[in-house]
PDB file of C-alpha atoms in Angstrom:
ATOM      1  CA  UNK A   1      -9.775 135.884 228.533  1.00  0.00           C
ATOM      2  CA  UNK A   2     -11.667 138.716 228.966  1.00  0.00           C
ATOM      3  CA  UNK A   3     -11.020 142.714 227.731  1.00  0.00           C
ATOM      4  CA  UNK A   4     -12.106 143.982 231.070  1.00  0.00           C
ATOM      5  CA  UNK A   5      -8.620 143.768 232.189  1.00  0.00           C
ATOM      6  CA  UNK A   6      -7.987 145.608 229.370  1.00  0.00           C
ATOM      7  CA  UNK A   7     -10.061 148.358 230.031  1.00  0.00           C
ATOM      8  CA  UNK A   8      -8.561 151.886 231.592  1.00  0.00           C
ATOM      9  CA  UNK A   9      -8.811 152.302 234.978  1.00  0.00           C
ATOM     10  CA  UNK A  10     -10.351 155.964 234.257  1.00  0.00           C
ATOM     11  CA  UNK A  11     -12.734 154.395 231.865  1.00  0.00           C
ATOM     12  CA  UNK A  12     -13.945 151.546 234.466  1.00  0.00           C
ATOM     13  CA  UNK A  13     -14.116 154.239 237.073  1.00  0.00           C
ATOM     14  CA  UNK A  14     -16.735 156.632 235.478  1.00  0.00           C
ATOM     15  CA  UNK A  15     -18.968 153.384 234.267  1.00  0.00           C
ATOM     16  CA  UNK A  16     -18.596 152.829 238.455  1.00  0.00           C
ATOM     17  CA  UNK A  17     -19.560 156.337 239.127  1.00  0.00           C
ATOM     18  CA  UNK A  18     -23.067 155.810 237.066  1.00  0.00           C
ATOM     19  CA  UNK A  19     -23.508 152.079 238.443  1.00  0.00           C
ATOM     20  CA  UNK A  20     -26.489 154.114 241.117  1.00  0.00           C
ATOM     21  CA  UNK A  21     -28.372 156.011 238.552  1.00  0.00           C
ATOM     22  CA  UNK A  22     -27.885 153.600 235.716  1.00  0.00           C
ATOM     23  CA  UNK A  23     -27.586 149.807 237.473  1.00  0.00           C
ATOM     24  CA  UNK A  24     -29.101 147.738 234.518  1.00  0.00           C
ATOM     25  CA  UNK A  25     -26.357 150.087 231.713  1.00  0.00           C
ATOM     26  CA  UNK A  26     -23.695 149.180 234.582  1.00  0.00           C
ATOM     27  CA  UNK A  27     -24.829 145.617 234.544  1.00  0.00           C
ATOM     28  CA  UNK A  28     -24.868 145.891 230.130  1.00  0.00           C
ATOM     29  CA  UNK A  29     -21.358 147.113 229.762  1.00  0.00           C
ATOM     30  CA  UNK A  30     -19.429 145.249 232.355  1.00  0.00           C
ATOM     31  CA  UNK A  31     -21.170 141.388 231.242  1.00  0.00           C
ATOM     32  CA  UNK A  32     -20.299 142.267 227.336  1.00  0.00           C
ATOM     33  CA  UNK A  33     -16.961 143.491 228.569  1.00  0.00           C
ATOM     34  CA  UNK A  34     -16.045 140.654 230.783  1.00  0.00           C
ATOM     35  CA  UNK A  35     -17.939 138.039 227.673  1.00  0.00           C
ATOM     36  CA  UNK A  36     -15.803 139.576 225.115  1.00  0.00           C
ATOM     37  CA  UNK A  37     -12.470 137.966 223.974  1.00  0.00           C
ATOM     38  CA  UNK A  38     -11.564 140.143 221.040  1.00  0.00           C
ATOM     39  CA  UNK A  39     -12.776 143.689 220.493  1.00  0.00           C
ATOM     40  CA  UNK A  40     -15.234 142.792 217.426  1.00  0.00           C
ATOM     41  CA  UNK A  41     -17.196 140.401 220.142  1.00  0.00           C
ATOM     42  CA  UNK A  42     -18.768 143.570 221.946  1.00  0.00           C
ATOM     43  CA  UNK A  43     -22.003 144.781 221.385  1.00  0.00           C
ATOM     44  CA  UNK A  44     -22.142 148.048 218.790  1.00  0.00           C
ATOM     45  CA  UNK A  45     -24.566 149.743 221.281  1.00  0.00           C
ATOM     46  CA  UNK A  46     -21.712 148.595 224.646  1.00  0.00           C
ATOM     47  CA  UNK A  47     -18.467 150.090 222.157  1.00  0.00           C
ATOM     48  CA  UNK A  48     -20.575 153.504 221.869  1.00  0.00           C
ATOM     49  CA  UNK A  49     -20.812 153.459 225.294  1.00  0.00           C
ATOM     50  CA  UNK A  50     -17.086 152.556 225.982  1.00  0.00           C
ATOM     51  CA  UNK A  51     -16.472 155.723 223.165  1.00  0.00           C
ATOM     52  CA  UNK A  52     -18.481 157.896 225.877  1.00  0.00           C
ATOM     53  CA  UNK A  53     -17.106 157.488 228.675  1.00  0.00           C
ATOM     54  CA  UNK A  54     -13.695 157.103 227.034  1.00  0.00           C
ATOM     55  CA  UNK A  55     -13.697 160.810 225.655  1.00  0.00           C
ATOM     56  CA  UNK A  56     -15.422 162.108 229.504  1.00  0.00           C
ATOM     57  CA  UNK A  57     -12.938 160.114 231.053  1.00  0.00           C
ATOM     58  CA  UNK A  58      -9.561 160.792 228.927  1.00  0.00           C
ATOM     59  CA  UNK A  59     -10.047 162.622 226.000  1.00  0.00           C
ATOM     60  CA  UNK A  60     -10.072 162.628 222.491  1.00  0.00           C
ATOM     61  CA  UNK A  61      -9.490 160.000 220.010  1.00  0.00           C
ATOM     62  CA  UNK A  62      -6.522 159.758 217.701  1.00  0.00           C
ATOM     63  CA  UNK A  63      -8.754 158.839 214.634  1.00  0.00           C
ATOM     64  CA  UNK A  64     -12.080 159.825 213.281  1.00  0.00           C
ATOM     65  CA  UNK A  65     -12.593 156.051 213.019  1.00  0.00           C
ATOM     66  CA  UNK A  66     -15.055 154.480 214.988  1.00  0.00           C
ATOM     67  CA  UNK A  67     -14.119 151.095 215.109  1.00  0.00           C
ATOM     68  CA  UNK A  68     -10.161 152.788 215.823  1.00  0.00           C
ATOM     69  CA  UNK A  69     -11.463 154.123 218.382  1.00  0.00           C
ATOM     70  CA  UNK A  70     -12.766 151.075 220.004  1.00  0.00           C
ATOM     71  CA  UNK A  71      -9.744 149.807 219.359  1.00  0.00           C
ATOM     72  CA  UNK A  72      -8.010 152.317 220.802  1.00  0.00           C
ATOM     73  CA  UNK A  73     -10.066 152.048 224.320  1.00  0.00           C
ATOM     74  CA  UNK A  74      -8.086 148.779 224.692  1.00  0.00           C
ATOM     75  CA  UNK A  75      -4.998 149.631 223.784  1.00  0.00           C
ATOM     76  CA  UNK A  76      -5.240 147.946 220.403  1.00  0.00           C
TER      77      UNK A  76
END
C-alpha cells in the first residue's frame, strides 16, 4: 500500500511541474512516496519537501507541528 494515492492531486501536480528542472528531486519524492506505507516511513528530507510544495500548492497548515503537518499532507 502505498501513500502516493494518498497524496493531493495539487500537491502531486506541482512536484510534476518541477519533474524538467529537478528530474533526480522528482525521481526522490515520488520512490519514497510510492515505498512508504505509513507516514513515519518517509524520508525527513522527502516530508520537508512534501511541506513545500504543500503550502505553494494549498496553503497553510493547521498546526505549527511539523510532523502534523506531514500528517496533515495525507489526510491523517
Amino acid at each position: 500500500m502505498s501513500l502516493l494515492k494518498d497524496l493531493p492531486p495539487s500537491v502531486l501536480k506541482a512536484i510534476e511541474a518541477d519533474k524538467a528542472q529537478f528530474p533526480n528531486l522528482y525521481k526522490m519524492i515520488i520512490n519514497d512516496v510510492e515505498e512508504a506505507d505509513l507516514v513515519t516511513d518517509l524520508n525527513l528530507g522527502t516530508e520537508n519537501y512534501l511541506v513545500g510544495y504543500y503550502e505553494s500548492a494549498v496553503g497553510s497548515f493547521s498546526s505549527n507541528n511539523f510532523l502534523l503537518n506531514v500528517y496533515e499532507i495525507f489526510g491523517r
